[in-house]
Coordinates of C-alpha atoms in Angstrom, one line a residue:
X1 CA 45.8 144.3 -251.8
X2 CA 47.5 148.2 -250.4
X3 CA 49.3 148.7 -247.7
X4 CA 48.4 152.1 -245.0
X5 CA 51.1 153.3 -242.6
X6 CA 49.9 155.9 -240.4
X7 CA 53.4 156.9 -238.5
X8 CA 50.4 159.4 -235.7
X9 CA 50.3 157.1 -232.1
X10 CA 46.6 157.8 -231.2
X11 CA 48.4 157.7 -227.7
X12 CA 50.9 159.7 -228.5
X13 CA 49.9 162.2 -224.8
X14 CA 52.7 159.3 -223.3
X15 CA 56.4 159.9 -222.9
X16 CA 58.1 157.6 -225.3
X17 CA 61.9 157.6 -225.7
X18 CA 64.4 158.0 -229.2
X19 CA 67.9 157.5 -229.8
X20 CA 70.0 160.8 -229.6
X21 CA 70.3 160.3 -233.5
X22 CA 67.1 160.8 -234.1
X23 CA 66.2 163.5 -232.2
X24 CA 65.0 166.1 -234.9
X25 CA 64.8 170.3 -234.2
X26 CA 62.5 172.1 -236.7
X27 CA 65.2 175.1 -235.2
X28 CA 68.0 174.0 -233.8
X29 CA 67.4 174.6 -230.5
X30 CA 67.9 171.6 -228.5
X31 CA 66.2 172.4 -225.2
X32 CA 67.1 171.1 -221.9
X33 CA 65.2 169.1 -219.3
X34 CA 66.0 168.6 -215.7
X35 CA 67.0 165.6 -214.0
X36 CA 63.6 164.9 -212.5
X37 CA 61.7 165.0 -216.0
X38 CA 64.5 162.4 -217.5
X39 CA 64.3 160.0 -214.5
X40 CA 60.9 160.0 -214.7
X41 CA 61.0 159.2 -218.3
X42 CA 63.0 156.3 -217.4
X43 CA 61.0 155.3 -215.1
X44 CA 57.4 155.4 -216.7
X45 CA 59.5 153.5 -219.9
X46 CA 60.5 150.9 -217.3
X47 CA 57.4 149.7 -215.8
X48 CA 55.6 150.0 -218.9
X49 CA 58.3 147.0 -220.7
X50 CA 57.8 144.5 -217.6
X51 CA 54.7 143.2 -219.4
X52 CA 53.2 142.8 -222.8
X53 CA 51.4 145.9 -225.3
X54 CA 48.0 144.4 -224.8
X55 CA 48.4 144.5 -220.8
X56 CA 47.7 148.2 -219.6
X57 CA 48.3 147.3 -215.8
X58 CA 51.6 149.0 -215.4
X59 CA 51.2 151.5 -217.7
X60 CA 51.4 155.2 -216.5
X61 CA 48.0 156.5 -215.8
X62 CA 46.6 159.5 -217.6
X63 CA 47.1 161.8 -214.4
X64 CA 50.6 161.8 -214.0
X65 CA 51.1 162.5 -217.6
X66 CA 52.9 166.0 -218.7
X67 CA 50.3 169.2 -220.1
X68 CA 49.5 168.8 -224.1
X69 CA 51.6 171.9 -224.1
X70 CA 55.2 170.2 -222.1
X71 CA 55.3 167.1 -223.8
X72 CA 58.7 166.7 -225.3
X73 CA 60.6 163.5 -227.0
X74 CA 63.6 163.0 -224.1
X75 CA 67.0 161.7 -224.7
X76 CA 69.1 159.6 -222.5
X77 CA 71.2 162.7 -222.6
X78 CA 68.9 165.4 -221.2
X79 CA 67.9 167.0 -223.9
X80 CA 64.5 167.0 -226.2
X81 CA 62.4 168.5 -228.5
X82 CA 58.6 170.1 -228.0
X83 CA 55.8 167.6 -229.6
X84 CA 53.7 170.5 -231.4
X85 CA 51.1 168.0 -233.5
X86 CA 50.0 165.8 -230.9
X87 CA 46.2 164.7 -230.5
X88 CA 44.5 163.1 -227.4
X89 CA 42.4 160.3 -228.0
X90 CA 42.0 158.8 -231.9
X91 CA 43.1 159.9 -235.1
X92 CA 42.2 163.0 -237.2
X93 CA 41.1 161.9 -240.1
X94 CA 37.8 162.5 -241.4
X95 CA 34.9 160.2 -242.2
X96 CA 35.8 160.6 -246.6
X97 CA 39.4 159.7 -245.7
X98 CA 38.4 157.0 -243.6
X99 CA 36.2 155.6 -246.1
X100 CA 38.6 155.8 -249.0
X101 CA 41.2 154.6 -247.2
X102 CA 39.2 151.3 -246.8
X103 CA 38.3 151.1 -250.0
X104 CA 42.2 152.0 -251.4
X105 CA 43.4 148.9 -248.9
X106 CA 40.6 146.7 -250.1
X107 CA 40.9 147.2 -253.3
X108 CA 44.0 145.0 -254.8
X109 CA 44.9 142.8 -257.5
X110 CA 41.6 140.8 -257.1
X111 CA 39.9 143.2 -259.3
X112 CA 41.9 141.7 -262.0
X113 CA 40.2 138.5 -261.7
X114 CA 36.7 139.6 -261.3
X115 CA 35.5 139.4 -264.8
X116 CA 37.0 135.6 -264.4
X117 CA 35.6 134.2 -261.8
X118 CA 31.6 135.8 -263.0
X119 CA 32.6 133.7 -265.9
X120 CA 33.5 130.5 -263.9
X121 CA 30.3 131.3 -262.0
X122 CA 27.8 132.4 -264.5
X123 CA 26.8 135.9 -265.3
X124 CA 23.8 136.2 -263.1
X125 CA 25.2 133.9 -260.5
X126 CA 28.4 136.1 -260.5
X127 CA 26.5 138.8 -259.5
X128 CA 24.4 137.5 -256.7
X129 CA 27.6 136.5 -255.6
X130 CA 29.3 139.7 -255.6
X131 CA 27.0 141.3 -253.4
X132 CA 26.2 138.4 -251.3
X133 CA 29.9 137.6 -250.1
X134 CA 29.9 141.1 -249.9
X135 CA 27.3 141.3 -247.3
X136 CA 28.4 137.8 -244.8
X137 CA 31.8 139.5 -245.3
X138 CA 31.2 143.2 -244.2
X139 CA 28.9 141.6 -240.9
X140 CA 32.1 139.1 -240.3
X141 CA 34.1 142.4 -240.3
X142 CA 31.6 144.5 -238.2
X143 CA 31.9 141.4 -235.3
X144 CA 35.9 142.3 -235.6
X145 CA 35.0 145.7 -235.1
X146 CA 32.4 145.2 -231.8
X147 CA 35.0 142.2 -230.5
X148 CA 37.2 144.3 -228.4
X149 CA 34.3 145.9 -226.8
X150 CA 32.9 142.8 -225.8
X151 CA 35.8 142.0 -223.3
X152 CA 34.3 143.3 -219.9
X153 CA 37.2 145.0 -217.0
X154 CA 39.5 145.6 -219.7
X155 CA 41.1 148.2 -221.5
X156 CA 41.3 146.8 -225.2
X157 CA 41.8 150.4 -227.2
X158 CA 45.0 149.5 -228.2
X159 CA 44.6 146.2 -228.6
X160 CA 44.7 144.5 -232.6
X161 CA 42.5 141.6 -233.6
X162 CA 45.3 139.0 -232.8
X163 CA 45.2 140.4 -229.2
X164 CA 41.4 139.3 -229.2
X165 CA 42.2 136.2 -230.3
X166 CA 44.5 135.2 -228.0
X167 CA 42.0 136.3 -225.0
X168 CA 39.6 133.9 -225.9
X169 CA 41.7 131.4 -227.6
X170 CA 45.0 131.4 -225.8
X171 CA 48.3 130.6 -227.2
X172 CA 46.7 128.8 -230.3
X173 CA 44.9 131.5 -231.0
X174 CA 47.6 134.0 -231.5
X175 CA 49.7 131.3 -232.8
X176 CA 47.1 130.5 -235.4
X177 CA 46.2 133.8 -236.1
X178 CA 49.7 134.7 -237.3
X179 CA 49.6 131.7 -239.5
X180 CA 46.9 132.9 -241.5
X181 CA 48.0 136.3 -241.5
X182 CA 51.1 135.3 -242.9
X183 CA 48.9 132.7 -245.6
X184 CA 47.6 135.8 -246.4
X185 CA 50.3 138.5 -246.8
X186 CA 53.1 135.9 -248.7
X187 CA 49.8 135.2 -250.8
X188 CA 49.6 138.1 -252.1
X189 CA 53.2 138.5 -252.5
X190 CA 53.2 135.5 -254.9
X191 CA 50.0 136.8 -256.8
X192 CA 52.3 140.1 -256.9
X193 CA 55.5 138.4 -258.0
X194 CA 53.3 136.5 -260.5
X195 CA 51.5 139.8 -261.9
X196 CA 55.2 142.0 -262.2
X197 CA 56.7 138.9 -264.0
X198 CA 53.4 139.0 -266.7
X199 CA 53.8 143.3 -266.6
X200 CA 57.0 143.5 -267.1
X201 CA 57.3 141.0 -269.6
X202 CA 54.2 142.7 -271.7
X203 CA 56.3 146.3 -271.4
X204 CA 59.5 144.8 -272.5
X205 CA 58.1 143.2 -275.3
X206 CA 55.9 146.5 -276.1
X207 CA 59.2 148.8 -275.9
X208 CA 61.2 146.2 -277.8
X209 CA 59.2 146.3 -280.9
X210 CA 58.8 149.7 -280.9
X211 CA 62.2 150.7 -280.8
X212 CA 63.2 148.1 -283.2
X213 CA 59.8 149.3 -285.6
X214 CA 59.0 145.6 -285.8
X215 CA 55.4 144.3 -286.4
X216 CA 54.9 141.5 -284.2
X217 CA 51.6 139.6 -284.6
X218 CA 50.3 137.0 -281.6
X219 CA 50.0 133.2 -282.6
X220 CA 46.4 133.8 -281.0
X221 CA 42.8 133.7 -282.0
X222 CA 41.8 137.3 -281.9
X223 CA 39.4 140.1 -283.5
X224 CA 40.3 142.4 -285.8
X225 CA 40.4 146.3 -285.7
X226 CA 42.2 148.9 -283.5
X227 CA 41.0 147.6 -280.6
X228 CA 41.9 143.9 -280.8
X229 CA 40.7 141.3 -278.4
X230 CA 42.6 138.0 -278.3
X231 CA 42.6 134.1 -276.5
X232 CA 45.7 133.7 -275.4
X233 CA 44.4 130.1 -273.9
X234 CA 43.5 128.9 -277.3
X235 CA 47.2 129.0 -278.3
X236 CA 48.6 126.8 -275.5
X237 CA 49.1 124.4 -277.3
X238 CA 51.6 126.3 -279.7
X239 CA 55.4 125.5 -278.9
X240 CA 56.2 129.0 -278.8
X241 CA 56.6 130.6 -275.4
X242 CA 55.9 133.8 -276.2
X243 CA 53.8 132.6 -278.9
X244 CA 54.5 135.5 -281.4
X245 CA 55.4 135.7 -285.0
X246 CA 57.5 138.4 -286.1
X247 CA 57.0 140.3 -289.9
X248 CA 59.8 142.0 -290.9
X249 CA 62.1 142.7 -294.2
X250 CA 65.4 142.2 -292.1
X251 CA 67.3 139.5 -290.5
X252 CA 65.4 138.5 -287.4
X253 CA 67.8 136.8 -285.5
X254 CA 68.0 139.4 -283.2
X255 CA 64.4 139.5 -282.2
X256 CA 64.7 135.3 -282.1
X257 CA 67.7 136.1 -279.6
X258 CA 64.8 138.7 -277.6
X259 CA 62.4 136.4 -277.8
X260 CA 65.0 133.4 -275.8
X261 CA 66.0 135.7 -273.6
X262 CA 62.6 137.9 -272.5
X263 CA 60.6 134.7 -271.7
X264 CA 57.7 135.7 -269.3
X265 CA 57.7 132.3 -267.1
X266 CA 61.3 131.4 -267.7
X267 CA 63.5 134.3 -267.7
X268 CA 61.6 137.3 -266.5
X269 CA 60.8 136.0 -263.1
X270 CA 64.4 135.9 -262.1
X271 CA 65.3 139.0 -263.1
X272 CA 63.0 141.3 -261.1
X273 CA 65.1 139.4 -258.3
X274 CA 67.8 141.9 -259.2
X275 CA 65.8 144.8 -258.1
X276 CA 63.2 143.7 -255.3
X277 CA 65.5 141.0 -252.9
X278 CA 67.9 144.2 -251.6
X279 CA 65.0 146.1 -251.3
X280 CA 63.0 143.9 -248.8
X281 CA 66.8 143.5 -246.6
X282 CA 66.0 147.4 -245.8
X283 CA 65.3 147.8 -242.2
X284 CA 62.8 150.0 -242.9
X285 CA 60.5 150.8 -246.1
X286 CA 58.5 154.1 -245.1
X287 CA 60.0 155.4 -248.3
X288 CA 57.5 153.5 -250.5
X289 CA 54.4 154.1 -248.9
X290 CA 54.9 158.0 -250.1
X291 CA 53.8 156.1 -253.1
X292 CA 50.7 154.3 -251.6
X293 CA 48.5 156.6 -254.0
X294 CA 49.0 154.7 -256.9
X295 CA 47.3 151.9 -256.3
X296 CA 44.1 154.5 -256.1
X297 CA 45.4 156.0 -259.5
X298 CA 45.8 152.1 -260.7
X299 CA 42.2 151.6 -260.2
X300 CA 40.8 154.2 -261.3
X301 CA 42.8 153.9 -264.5
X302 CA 41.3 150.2 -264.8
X303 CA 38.3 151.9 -264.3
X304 CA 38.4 153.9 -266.9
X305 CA 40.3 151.7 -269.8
X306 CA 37.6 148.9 -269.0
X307 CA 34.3 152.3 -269.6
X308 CA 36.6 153.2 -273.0
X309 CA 36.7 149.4 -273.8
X310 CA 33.1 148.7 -273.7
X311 CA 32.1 151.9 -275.5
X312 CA 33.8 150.5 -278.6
X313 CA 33.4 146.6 -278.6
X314 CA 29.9 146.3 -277.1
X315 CA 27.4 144.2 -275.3
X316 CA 27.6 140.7 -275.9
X317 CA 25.6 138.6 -274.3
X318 CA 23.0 135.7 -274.5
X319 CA 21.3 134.1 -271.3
X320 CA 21.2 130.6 -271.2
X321 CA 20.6 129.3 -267.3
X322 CA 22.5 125.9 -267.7
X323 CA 23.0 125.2 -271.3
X324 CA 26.2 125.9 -272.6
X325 CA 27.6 126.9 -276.3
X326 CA 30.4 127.5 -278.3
X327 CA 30.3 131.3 -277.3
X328 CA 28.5 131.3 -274.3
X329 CA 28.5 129.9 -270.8
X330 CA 25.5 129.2 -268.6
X331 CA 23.9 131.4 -265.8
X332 CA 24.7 128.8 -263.4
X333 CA 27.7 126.7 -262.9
X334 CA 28.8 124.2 -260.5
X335 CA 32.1 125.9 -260.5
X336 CA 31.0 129.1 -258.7
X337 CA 32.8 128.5 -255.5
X338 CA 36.2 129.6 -257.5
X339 CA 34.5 132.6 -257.8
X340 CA 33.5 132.7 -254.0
X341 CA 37.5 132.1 -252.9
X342 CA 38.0 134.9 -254.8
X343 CA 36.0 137.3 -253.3
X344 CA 37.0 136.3 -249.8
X345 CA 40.3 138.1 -250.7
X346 CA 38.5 140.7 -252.8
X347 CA 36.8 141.9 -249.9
X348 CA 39.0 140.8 -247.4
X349 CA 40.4 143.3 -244.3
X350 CA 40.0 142.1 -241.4
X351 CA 43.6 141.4 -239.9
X352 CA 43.8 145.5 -240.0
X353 CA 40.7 147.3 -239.5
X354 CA 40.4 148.1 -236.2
X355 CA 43.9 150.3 -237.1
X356 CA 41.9 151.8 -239.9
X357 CA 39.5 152.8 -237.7
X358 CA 41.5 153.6 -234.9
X359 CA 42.1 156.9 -237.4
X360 CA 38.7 157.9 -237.7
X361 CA 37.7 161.4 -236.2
X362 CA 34.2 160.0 -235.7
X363 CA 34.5 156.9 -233.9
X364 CA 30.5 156.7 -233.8
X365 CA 30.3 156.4 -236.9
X366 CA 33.1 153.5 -237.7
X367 CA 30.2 151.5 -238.3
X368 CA 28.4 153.3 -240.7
X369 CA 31.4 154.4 -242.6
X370 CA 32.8 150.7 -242.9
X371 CA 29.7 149.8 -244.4
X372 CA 30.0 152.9 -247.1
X373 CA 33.6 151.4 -248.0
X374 CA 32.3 148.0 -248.6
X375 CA 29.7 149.5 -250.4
X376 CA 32.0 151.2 -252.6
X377 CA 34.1 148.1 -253.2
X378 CA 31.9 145.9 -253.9
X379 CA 30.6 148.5 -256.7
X380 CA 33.9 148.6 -258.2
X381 CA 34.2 144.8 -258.1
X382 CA 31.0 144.7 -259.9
X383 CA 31.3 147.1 -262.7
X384 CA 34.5 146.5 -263.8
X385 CA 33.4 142.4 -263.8
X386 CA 30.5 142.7 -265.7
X387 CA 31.5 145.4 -267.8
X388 CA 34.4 143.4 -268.7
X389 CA 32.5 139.7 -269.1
X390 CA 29.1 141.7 -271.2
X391 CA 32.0 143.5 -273.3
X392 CA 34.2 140.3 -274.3
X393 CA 33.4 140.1 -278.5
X394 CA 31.3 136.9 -278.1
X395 CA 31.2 136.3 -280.8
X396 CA 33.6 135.7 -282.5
X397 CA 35.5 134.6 -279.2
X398 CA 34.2 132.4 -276.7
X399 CA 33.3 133.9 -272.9
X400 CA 35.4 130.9 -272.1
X401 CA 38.7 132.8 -273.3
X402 CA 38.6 135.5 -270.4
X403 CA 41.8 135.4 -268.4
X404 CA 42.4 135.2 -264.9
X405 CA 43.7 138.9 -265.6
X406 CA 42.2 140.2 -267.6
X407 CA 45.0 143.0 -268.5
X408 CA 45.9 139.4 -270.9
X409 CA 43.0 139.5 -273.2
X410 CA 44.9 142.5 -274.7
X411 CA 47.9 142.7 -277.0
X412 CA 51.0 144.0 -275.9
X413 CA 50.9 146.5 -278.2
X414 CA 47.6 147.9 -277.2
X415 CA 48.5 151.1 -275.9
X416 CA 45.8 151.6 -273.2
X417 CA 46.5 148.0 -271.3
X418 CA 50.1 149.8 -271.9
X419 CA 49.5 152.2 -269.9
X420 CA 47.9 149.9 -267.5
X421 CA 50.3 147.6 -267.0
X422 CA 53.0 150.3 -266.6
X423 CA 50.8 152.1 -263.7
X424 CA 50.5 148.6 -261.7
X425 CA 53.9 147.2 -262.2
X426 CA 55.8 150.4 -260.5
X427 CA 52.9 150.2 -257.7
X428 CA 52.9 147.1 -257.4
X429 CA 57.0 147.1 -256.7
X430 CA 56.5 149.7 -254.2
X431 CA 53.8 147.8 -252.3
X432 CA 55.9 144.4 -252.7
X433 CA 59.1 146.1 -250.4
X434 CA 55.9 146.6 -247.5
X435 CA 54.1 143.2 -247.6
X436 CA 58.0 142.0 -247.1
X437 CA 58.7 144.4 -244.1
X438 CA 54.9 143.4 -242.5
X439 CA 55.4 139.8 -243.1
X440 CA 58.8 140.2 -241.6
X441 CA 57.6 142.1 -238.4
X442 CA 54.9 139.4 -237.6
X443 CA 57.1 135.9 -238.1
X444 CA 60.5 137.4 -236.8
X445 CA 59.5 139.2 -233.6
X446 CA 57.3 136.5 -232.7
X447 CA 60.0 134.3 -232.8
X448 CA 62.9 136.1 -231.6
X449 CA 61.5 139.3 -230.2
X450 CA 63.2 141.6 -232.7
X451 CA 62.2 142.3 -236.4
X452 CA 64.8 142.8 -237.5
X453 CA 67.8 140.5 -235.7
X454 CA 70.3 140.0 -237.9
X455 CA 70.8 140.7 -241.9
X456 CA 71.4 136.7 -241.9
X457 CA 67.9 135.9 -240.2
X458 CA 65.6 138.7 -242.7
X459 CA 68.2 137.6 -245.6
X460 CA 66.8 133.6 -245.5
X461 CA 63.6 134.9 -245.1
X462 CA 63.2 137.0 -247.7
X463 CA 64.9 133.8 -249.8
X464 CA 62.2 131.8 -248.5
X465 CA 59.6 134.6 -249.8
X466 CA 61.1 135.7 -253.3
X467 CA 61.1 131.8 -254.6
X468 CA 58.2 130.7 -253.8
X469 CA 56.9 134.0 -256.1
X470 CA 59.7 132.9 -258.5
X471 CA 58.9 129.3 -258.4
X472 CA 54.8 129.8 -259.0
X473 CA 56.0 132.6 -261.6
X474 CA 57.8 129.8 -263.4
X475 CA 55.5 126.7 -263.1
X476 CA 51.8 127.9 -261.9
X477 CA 51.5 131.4 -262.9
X478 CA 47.4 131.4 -262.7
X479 CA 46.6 134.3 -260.1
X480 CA 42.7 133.5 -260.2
X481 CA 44.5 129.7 -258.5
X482 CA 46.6 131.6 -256.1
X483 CA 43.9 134.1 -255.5
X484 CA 41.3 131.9 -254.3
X485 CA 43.3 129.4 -252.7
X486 CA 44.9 132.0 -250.5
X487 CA 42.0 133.7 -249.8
X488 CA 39.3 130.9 -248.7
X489 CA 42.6 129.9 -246.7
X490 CA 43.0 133.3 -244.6
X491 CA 39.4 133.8 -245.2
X492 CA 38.5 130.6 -243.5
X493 CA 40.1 131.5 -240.3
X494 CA 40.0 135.9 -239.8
X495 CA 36.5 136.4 -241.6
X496 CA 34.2 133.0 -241.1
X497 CA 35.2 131.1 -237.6
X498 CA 37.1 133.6 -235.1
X499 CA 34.7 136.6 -235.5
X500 CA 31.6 134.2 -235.3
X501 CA 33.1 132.1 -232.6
X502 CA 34.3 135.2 -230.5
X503 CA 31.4 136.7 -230.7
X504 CA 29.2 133.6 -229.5
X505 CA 31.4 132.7 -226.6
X506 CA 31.1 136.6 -226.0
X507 CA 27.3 135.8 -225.7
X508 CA 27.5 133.0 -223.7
X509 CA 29.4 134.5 -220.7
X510 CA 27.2 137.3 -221.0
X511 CA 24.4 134.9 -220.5
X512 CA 22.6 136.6 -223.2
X513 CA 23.2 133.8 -225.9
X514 CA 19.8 132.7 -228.1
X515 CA 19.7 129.6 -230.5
X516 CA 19.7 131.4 -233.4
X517 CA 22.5 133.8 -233.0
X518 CA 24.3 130.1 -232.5
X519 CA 22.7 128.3 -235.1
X520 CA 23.3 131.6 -237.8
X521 CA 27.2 131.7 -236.6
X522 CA 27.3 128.0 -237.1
X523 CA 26.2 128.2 -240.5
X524 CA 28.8 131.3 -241.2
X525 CA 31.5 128.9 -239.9
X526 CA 30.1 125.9 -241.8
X527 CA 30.0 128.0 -245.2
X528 CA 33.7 129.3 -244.7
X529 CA 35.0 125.5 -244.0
X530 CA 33.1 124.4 -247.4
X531 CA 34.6 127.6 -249.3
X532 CA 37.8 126.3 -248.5
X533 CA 37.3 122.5 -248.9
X534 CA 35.3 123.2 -252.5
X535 CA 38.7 125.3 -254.3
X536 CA 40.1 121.9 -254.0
X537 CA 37.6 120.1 -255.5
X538 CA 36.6 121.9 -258.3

């Protein structure tokens, strides 16, 4: 999962009012404004608080606003600044960037357990599924798109999903709808927390030996040759944490004293507390989405490690359609539906993308371009998956030994995963300080009206967030778990039942309702309840 800040109001044409200490000159020449212009800055700013966002009744109307060319930022102190980038109406970005950006918020750390859950599900059942949950969740998304539209005597262009909800649905709607946004965004922090804690470890332990020129050999069944491929779930049962074995002519009580002290579920989830907990207390962390573009450079490194991977081990495969061997596992397994939760957060974006979209240039062709981005995504998902699961040296391992990251079916000392790991632990502790700050905004101002009300209130909260990653870093550290859990969760609620359910009772007013719109929506609710109820059964 990547986070997109976009700092351009499409409704940026209204007055809007700053502190004096942030009023910014490009040259210094703070301009004056009369009287008139200030009080009637006031009072546009005043009628438009006396009710929520969503509720455009007492906002100014477009004909009393000021010329493109006189709109200026006012201060309570007269003065203000000329607006020179301004834009009526939506965004200006074009239909490539809109696309991309999709694809660079869809894309997150589920790609990591792609190749997993094809081989909980089957190779060909994997794949059906891939473009099958791909397709129910794309046309749940397109019924988020077309749900604001739906809403007759009402102006809904600014309004967010959540608004939506809480039309139809009233309070517990919007109450229920930020409880499964926030499901989904501390979620993903865990899975994140989870993921640094396994990176991290992997680079320590790579710099260490290298530094120290020691050859360190992993109590693991593996393959030979310069491009090794191990099972790290074959050595569980091996006392050692770190399960390595060093090889070297000097005293290695120094490496033993390493290897207590760089532990990657007991001592290395605590310390990237050190770094991350001040940085989610910030007010605000617009610093780190300047580094937003690494998550594209972090999958299209994966991309291209997992092509350079294949190229040298090979295809291995063998289709069996429910027989299972010592190398091989079936076509078809009853344990697909830990595949399905997966995907649910693999393609999942439908808390933000009517703000995604909001951006596009070409709003007619929202649809068609969302569509693309899925496209895209669910290519990605698919070639690094089954690249990955044909590629896995079967045998002599068993298909059985692919991780629920995959990044772990590597040594540390293979310099490509690396690289890899490097890339996606400094993006991913740039992302983490924003999935804070988002989950913050949401739970905080709905309680107390402010998100940010005191450093006591974000300071237990962000407690409340960093050990529950620290605690399922130390004791369930399985992301594929956390992934799918999380996602049929969220899922259940934002892609399968509100978007089917708001747009049948949109029907239904509109007198326009058939029985089987209802019975297909019913069905899309019905498979997103049994999503959810199978990840705990299986």
């Amino acid at each position: 999962m990547n986070i997109q800040f976009n700092p351009e109001d499409f409704k940026c044409k209204r007055p809007f009012h700053v502190e004096p200490t942030n009023i910014v000159s490009v040259n210094d020449d703070m301009q004056r404004v009369t009287d008139e212009a200030s009080a009637m800055n006031k009072r546009i700013h005043y009628y438009s608080r006396l009710t929520s966002p969503a509720d455009r009744a007492l906002i100014a109307p477009d004909h009393v606003l000021p010329a493109p060319d006189e709109i200026y930022v006012y201060s309570p102190l007269g003065t203000a600044f000329k607006v020179d980038s301004c834009t009526d109406g939506y965004g200006k970005n074009s239909s490539i960037v809109t696309i991309f950006m999709i694809w660079n918020t869809m894309m997150g750390t589920s790609i990591l357990s792609i190749p997993w859950g094809i081989k909980q599900a089957g190779f060909t059942s994997g794949i059906i599924l891939i473009l099958l949950m791909g397709i129910l969740t794309l046309y749940c998304c397109y019924r988020v798109v077309k749900s604001r539209k739906m809403i007759p005597l009402i102006d809904t262009s600014n309004w967010e999903f959540p608004d939506v909800c809480k039309y139809y649905f009233g309070s517990f709607g919007q109450w229920s709808s930020l409880l499964f946004s926030m499901v989904s965004l501390v979620g993903a922090m865990v899975v994140y927390w989870v993921l640094m804690s396994n990176f991290l470890f992997n680079t320590g332990k790579f710099i260490y030996n290298f530094v120290h020129d020691i050859n360190v050999t992993d109590i693991v069944p593996g393959t030979n040759g310069s491009n090794k491929v191990i099972c790290p779930g074959a050595a569980s049962s091996h006392p050692p944490q770190n399960r390595s074995v060093m090889f070297s002519s000097g005293n290695n009580t120094g490496f033993e004293l390493f290897e207590e002290w760089w532990n990657k579920s007991q001592t290395v989830p605590f310390y990237l507390i050190a770094v991350l907990l001040p940085l989610l207390n910030l007010k605000s962390p617009s610093f780190f989405a300047n580094f937003n573009v690494l998550g594209t450079v972090s999958v299209v490194y994966l991309v291209f490690l997992v092509t350079v991977k294949a190229a040298h081990l090979g295809i291995h495969l063998e289709y069996n359609w429910f027989t299972e061997n010592d190398f091989f596992v079936p076509e078809f397994r009853i344990l697909f539906p830990q595949l399905t939760g997966v995907l649910t957060l693999a393609f999942f974006i439908h808390n933000c993308v009517i703000t995604l979209l909001q951006n596009n240039r070409n709003q007619e062709k929202n649809v068609r371009d969302l569509s693309i981005a899925y496209f895209l995504v669910g290519l990605t998902y698919l070639y690094v998956g089954v690249i990955i699961f044909a590629s896995f040296p079967s045998p002599p391992l068993s298909k059985e030994c692919i991780e629920q990251n995959f990044l772990d079916n590597f040594p540390s000392d293979d310099i490509m995963s690396f690289v890899a790991r490097i890339f996606l632990l400094f993006q991913m502790m740039t992302v983490y300080p924003l999935l804070g700050y988002l989950a913050r905004v949401q739970l905080l101002r709905q309680f107390f009206g402010n998100a940010y009300p005191s450093v006591f209130h974000v300071f237990i909260l962000n407690i409340a967030i960093v050990g529950a990653g620290v605690a399922m870093a130390r004791f369930y550290p399985n992301i594929g778990g956390i992934i799918r859990y999380s996602g049929a969760t969220c899922g259940l609620a934002f892609v399968f039942v509100y978007p089917s359910l708001i747009y049948v009772i949109s029907l239904h007013r509109a007198g326009q309702l058939t029985w089987p719109a209802l019975i297909i929506h019913i069905l899309i609710i019905l498979l997103g309840l049994a999503n959810l109820i199978a990840q705990f059964l299986l």
